[in-house]
XYZ file of C-alpha atoms in Angstrom:
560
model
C 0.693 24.813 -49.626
C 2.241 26.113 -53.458
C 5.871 26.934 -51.828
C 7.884 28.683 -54.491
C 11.898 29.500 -54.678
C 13.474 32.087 -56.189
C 16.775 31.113 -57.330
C 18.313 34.927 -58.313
C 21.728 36.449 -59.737
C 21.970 39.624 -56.877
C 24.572 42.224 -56.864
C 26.119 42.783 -53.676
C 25.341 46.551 -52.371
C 22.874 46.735 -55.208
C 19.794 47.648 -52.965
C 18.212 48.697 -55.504
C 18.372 46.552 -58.318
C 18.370 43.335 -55.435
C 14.995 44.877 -54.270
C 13.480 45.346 -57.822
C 14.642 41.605 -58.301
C 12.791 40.145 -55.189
C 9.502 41.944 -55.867
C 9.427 41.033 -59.263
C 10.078 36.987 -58.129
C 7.094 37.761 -55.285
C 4.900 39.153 -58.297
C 5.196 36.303 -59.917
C 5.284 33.688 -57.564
C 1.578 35.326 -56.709
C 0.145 35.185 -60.012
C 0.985 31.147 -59.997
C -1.333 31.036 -56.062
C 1.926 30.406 -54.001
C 1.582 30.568 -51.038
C 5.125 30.790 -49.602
C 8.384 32.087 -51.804
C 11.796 31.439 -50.689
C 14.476 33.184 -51.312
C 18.626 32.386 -51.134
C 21.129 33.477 -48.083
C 21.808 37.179 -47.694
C 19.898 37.994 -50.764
C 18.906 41.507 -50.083
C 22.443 42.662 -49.837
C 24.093 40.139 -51.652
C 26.496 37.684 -50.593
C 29.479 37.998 -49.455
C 29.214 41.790 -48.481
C 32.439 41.531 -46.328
C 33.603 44.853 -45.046
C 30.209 46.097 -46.040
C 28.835 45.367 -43.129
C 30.874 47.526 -41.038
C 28.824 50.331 -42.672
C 26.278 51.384 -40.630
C 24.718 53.000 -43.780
C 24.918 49.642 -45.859
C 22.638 48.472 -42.640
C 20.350 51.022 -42.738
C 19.721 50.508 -46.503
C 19.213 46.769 -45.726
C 16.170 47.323 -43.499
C 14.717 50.275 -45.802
C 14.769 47.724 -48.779
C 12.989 45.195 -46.396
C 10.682 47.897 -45.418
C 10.521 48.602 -49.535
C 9.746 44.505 -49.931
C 7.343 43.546 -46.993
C 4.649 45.943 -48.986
C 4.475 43.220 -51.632
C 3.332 40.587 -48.896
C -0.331 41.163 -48.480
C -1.301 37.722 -49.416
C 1.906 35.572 -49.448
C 4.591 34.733 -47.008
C 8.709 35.718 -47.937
C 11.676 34.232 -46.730
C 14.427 36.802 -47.388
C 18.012 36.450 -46.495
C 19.829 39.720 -45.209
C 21.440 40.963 -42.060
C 19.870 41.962 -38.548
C 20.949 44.058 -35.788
C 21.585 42.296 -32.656
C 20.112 43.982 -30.111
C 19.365 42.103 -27.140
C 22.595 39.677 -27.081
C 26.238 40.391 -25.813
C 28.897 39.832 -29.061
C 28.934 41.226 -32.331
C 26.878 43.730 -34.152
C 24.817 41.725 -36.517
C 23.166 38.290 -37.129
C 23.142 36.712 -40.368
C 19.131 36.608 -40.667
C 16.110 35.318 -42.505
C 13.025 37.321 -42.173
C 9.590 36.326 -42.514
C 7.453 38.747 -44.193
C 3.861 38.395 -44.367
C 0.644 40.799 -44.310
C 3.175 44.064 -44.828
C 4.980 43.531 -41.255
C 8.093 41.449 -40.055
C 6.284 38.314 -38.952
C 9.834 36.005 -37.550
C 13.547 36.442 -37.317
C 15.459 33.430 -37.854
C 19.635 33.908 -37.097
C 22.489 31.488 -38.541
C 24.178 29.008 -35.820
C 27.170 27.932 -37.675
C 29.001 30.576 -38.848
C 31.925 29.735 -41.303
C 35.562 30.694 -41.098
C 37.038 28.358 -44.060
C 38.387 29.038 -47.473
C 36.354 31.704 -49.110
C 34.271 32.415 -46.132
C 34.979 34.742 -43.008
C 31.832 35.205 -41.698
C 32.828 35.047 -37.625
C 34.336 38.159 -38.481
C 30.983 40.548 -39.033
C 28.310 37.923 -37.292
C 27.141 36.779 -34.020
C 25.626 33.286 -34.141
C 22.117 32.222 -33.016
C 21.043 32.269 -29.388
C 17.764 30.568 -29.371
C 16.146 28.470 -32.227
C 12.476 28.196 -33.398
C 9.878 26.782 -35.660
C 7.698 29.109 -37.509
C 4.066 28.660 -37.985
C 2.599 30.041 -41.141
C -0.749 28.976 -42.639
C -1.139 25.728 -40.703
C 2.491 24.330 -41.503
C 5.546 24.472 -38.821
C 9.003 25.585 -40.601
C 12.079 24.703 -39.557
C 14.073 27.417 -41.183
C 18.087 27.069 -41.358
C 20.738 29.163 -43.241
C 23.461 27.233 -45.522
C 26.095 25.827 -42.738
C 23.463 25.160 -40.522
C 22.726 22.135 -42.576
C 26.324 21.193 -42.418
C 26.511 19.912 -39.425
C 24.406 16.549 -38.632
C 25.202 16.876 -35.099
C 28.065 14.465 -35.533
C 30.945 17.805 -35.912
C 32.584 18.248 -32.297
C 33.731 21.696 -33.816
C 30.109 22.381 -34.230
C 28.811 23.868 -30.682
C 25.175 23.443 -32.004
C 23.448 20.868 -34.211
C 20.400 23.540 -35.282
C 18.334 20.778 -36.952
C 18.275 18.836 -33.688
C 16.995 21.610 -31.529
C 14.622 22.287 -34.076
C 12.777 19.181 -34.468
C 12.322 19.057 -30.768
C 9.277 21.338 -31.902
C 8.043 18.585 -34.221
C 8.007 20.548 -37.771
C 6.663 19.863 -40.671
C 9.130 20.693 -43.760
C 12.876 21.756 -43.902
C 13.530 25.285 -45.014
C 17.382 26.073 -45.974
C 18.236 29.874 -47.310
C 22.097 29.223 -48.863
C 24.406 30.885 -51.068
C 26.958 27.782 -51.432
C 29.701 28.444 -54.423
C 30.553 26.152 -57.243
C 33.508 23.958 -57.768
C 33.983 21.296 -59.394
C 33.997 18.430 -56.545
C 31.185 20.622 -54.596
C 27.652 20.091 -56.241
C 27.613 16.680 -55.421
C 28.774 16.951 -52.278
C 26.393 19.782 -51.728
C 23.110 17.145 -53.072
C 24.549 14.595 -50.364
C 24.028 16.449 -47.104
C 20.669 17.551 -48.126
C 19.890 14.301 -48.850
C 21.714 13.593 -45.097
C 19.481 15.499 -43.918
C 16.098 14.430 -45.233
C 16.719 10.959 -44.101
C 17.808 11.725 -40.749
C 14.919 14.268 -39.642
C 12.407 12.775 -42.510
C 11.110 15.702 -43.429
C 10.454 17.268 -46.678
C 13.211 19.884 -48.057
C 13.010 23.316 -49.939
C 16.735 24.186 -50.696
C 17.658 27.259 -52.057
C 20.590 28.471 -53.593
C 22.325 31.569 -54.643
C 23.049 32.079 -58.623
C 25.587 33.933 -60.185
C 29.463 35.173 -59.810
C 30.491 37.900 -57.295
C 34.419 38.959 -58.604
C 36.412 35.427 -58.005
C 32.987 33.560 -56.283
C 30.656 31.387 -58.663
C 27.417 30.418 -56.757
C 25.916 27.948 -59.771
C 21.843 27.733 -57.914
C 21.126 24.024 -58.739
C 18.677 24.405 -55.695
C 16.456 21.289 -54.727
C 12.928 20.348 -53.711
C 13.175 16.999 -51.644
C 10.344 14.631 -50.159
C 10.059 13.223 -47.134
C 12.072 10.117 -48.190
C 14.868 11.968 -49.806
C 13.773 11.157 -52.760
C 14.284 14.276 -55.250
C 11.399 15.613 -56.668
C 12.530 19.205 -58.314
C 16.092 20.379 -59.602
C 16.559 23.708 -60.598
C 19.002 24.457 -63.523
C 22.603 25.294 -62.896
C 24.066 28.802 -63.486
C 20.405 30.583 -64.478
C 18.180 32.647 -62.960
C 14.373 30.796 -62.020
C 11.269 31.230 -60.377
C 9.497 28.413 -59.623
C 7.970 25.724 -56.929
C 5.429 22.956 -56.336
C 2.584 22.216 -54.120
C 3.144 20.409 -51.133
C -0.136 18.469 -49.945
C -1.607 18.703 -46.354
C 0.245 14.956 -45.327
C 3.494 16.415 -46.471
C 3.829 14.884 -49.749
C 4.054 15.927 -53.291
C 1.757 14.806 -56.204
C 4.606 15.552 -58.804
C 7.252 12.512 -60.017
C 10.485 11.838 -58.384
C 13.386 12.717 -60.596
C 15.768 11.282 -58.944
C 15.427 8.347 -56.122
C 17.295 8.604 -52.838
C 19.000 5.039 -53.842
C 20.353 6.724 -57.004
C 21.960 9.551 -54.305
C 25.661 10.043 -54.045
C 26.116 8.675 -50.120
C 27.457 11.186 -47.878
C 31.274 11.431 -48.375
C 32.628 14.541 -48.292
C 35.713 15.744 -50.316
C 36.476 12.112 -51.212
C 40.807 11.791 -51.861
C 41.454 11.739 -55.692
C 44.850 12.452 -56.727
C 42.968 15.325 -59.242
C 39.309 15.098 -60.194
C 38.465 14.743 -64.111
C 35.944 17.707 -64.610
C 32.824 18.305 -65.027
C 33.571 20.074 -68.382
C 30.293 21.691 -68.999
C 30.038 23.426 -65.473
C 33.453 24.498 -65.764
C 32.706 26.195 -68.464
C 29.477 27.450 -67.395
C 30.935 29.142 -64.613
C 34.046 30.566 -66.234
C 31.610 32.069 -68.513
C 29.240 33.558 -66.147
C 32.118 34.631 -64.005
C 33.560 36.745 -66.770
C 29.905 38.346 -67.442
C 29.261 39.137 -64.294
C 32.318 40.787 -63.138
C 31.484 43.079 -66.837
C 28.079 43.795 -66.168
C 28.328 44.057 -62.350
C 31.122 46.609 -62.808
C 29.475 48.604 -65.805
C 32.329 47.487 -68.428
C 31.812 46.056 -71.336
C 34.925 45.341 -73.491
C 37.592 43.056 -72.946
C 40.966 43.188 -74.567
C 44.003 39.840 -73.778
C 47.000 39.006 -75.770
C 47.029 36.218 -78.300
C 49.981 34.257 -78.827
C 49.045 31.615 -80.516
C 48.981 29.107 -77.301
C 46.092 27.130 -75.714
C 45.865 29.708 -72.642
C 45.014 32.290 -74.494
C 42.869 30.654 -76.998
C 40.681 29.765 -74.513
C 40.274 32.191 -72.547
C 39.720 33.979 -75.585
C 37.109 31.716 -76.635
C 35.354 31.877 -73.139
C 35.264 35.962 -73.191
C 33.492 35.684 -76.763
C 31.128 33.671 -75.371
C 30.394 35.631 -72.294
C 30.747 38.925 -73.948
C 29.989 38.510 -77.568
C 32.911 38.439 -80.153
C 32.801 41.629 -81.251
C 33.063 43.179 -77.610
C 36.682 41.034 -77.459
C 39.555 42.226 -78.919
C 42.769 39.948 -79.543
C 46.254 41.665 -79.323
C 49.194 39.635 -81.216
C 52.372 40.286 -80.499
C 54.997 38.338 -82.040
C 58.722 38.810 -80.890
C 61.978 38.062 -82.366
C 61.471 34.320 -81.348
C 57.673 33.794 -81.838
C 57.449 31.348 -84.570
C 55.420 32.065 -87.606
C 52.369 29.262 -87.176
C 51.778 30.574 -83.896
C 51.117 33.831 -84.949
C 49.019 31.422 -87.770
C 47.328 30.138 -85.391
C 46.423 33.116 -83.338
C 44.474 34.578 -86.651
C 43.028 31.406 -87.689
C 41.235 31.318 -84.065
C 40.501 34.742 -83.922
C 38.810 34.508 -87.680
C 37.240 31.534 -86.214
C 35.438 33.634 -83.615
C 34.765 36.740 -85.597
C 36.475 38.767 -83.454
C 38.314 42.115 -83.917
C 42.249 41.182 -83.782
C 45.504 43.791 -83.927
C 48.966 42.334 -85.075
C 52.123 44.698 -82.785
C 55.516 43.142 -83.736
C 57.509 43.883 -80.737
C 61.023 43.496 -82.361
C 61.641 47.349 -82.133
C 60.443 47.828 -79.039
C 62.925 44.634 -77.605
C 65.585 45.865 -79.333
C 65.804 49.404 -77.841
C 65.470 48.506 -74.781
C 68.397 46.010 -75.044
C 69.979 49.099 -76.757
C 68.990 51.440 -73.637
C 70.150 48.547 -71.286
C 73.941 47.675 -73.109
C 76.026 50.226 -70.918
C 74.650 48.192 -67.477
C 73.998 44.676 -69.146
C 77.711 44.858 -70.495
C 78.123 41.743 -72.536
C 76.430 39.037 -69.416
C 74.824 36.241 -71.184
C 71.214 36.677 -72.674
C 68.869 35.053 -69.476
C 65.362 35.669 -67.456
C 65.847 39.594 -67.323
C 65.761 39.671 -71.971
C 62.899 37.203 -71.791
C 60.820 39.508 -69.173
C 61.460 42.157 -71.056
C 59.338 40.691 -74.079
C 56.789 40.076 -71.422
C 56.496 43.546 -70.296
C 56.351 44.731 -73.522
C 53.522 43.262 -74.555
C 51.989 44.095 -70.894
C 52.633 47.708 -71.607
C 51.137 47.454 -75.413
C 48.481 45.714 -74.417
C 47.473 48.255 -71.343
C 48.061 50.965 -73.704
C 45.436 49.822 -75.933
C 43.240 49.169 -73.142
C 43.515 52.773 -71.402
C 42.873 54.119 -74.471
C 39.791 52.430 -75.617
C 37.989 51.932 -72.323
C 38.831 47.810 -71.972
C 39.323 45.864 -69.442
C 42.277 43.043 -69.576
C 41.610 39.540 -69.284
C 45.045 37.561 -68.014
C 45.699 34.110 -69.310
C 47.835 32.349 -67.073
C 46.816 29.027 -65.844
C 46.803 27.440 -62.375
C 49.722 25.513 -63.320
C 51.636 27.998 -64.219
C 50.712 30.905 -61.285
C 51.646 27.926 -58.825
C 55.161 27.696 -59.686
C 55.766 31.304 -60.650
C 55.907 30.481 -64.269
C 54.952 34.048 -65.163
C 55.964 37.113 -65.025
C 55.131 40.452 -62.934
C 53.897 43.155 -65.058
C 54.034 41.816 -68.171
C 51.744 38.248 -68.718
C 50.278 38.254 -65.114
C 48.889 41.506 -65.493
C 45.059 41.736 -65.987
C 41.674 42.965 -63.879
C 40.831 39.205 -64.030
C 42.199 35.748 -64.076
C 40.048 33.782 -66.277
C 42.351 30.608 -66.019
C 43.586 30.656 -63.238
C 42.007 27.908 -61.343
C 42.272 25.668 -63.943
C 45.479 23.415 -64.154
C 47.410 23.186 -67.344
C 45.527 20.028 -68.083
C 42.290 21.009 -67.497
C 42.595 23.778 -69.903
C 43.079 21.125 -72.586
C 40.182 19.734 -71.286
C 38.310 23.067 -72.117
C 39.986 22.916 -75.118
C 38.500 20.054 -76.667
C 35.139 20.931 -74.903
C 34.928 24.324 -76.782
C 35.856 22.193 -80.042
C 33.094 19.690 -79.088
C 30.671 20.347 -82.429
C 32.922 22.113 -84.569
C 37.046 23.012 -84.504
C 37.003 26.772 -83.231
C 40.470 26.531 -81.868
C 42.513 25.556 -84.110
C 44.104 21.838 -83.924
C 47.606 22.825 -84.043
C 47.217 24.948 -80.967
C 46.032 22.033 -78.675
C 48.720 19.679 -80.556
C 51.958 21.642 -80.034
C 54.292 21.816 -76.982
C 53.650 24.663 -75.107
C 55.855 27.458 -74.726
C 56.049 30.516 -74.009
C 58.489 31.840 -76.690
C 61.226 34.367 -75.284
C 63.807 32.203 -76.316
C 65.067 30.320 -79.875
C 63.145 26.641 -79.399
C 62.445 27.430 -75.639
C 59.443 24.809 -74.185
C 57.821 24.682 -71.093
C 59.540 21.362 -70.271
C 62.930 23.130 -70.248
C 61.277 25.001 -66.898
C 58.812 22.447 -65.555
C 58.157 19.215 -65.069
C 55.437 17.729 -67.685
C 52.130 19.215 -66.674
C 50.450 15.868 -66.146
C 52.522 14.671 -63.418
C 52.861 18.621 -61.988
C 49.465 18.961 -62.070
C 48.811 16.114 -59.689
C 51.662 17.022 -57.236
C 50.221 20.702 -56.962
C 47.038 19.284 -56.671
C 47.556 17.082 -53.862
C 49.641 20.118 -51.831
C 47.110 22.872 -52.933
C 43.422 21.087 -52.808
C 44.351 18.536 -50.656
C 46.837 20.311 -48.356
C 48.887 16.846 -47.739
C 52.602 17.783 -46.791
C 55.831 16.700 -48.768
C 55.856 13.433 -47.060
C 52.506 12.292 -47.825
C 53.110 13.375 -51.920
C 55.820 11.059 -51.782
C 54.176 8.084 -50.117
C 51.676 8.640 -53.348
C 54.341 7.324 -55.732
C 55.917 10.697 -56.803
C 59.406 11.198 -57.286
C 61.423 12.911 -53.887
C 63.439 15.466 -55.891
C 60.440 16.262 -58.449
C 58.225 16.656 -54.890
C 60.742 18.751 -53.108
C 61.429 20.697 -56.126
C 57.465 21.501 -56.930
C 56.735 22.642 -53.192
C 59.555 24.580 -53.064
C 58.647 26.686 -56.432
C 55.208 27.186 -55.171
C 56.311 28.428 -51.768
C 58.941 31.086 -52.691
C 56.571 32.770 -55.427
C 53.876 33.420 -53.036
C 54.941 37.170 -53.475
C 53.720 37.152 -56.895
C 50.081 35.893 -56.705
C 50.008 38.331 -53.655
C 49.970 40.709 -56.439
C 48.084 39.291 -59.031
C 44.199 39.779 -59.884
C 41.037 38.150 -58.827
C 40.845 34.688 -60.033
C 37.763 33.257 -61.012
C 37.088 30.436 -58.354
C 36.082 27.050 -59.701
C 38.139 24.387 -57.486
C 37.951 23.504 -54.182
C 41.232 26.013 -53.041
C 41.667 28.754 -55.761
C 44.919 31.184 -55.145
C 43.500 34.509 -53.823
C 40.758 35.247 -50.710
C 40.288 31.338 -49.614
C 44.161 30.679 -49.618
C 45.790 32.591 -47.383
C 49.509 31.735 -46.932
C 52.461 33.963 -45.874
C 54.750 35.554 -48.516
C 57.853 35.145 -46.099
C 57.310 32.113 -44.248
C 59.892 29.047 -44.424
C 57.629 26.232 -44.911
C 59.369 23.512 -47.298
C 61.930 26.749 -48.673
């Protein structure tokens, strides 16, 4: 049997273009004989629709556009991920479904078990989970056809109700089928190529694994789906963070004629989320999915020019350097706006990268601006010492500039601030944490050096003095992060440890970290909560970004 999967970049509520997408893949995938094509989790809608579902007119175009696909399926059988009325069980409205199309008519219905309610996910909240599991029979091979989590669980969970592999191969199939739209970060693919292989050598069965592509707002799904034998060795990878259609021929004993790429002895073993006091990156897939992230949020949403301030600091060089390559340079345009207390090489610096890039760059001095409002402000300031409110109002200048420019011109504003930075509150409202998306802002201070050097890797594009020089973010004479924060390297690895790891003050400590420096991190965090309530979609590329999968209360007392 040729089994093919389609490994696609959907748009969620897109029926159209979604539909046009998987008929195009089936097209295909029948002109190379397959016999079977696979496609990922929820793929007809797009995944996660969230609130969409609630709609029963998002439902009703779900089924049309299956209708719309099934007349493709005259010769070739389609697994296609998208939701299902429930209509014979108590509970919720919908399943999470695969359908099996073949011959123009629904042919099987096959419903998630383990529905998940972690980080990013929420999916107990729209679906009811399966009732009744079953292998499906198509052209002489028995399918046992799960949905993402439902591979999670090895029957060894006691939060799991339901191991649906086990139930399955009580009706002795013959290959694994798993429909997923698993995100990226940057401990997950590995982790991800582990269960699989978990799986393979428990049940011994051969494994088609397909995964979603692309970025949905703060949500990177990077593909990197797998073809496995019956020995978990791997016999077929597809590329990470592109779009392909492709497959192999499995042979009537269930085994493939093709090489093995990668033996199961050469497999990570099975160990989830292993502790690291903060995980070097993968550099390239970090950057891959920064990039696509910022692309797809512009072509998703029909915009196509970005505009961000350049100050002449490795934030914004970056993210500057990311947008040009996700947008094109001349679609990016650089806003510098030196105050009273920028120094000259930053501003340098901040044309020297820009040049370096070829992209369109605007120099606003913002000494005039400052100084009227300090004039407007005299009467009520009186003559109290200069402090945070002068320094925030630089920052808001520059947010207001910089908005101007966009409303006028039709761009959209990429923020800069980094991880580092948005956990302590090292920002401020309205002025450098405004944006419609945070490019950085799962990256740690540290890892955007990282990027740094990576986008330098074959030739110096930003400039050498920008990754050499103390950050700071220039409101005051000689002001430098330090005088705020501790050094990044050691912050990073406390935040890290509360944030990804979720240990408590305690624990930090019995790591080695200094009790005052602990205490003092955790507490900055806590009591700024209030201000990444308010700030923009971040693009998600760790294992606990700020934003949908971290939900923690702005007034709550924990470790204030």
């Amino acid at each position: 049997m040729n089994i093919f999967l389609a490994q696609q970049n959907y748009h969620i509520g897109n029926f159209e273009a979604n539909t046009k997408k998987i008929i195009e893949a089936i097209n295909e995938a029948k002109s190379r004989n397959a016999d079977l094509i696979i496609f990922s989790e929820l793929c007809v809608c797009g995944y996660p629709p969230r609130d969409f579902l609630e709609f029963e007119d998002f439902i009703e175009k779900s089924y049309r556009a299956l209708d719309e696909i099934k007349q493709y399926t005259e010769n070739i059988g389609v697994l296609v991920g998208a939701p299902a009325r429930n209509l014979q069980y108590d509970g919720k409205d919908l399943f999470n479904a695969v359908f099996l199309l073949h011959e123009k008519e629904i042919k099987a219905e096959i419903h998630k078990t383990l529905l998940p309610t972690y980080d990013v996910f929420d999916e107990d909240r729209y679906f009811e989970p399966a009732y009744e599991w079953n292998v499906i029979e198509f052209r002489g091979k028995r399918l046992a056809v799960t949905i993402c989590e439902d591979i999670w669980n090895l029957g060894d969970n006691p939060l799991y109700r339901v191991c649906p592999m086990d139930l399955l191969m009580e009706q002795q199939p013959d290959l694994m089928i798993n429909l997923s739209a698993s995100p990226f970060d940057y401990t997950h693919y590995e982790d991800r190529k582990a269960i699989i292989k978990a799986n393979v050598l428990k049940y011994k069965l051969p494994m088609f694994y397909c995964n979603a592509v692309g970025s949905q707002t703060e949500i990177v799904f990077d593909g990197g789906s797998f073809i496995f034998d019956k020995d978990a060795n791997i016999i077929k990878v597809f590329p990470l963070f592109e779009e392909i259609v492709d497959g192999l021929k499995l042979n009537a004993d269930n085994t493939f004629s093709e090489s093995i790429i990668e033996k199961a002895d050469e497999l990570p073993t099975h160990e989830l989320n292993p502790e690291r006091l903060i995980p070097s990156l993968n550099i390239d897939e970090v950057y891959s999915a920064l990039v696509m992230g910022i692309r797809d949020y512009f072509n998703k949403m029909n915009f196509s020019k970005a505009i961000l301030g350049s100050s002449g600091g490795i934030d914004s060089a970056v993210t500057l350097a990311l947008a040009c390559d996700a947008l094109g340079a001349e679609n990016v345009r650089a806003i510098l706006m030196p105050s009273p207390y920028s120094t000259s090489h930053s501003v340098d610096d901040a044309v020297e990268l820009s040049k370096n890039l070829n992209n369109p760059y605007d120099i606003i001095h913002i000494k005039n601006i400052y100084e009227s409002f300090l004039q407007e402000l005299k009467p009520i300031f009186n003559d109290l010492p200069f402090s945070v409110a002068e320094e925030n109002i630089q920052s808001r200048t520059r947010g207001n500039l910089v908005m101007a420019i966009a409303n006028k011109f039709n761009y959209i504003l990429l923020n800069t601030s980094n991880k580092s930075e948005l956990a302590t509150g090292y920002g401020t409202l309205y002025g450098d944490m405004a944006g419609g998306l945070g490019v950085l802002g799962d990256c740690y201070k540290m890892q955007v050096y990282e990027l740094a050097k990576y986008i330098n890797r074959e030739k110096e594009i930003i400039p050498r003095h920008i990754i050499d020089k103390a950050p700071s973010a220039e409101l005051r004479p000689n002001q430098k992060d330090s005088d705020s924060l501790p050094d990044y390297s050691i912050l990073d690895q406390i935040l890290y440890q509360y944030i990804e790891q979720r240990k408590g003050p305690n624990e930090i400590k019995s790591l080695g970290f200094d009790t005052a420096l602990v205490d003092r991190t955790l507490k900055l965090v806590n009591i700024n909560e209030y201000k990444r309530n308010q700030f923009c979609p971040i693009i998600r590329v760790s294992p606990k970004a700020f934003g949908v999968g971290r939900r923690v209360p702005i007034v709550g007392k924990y470790l204030i």
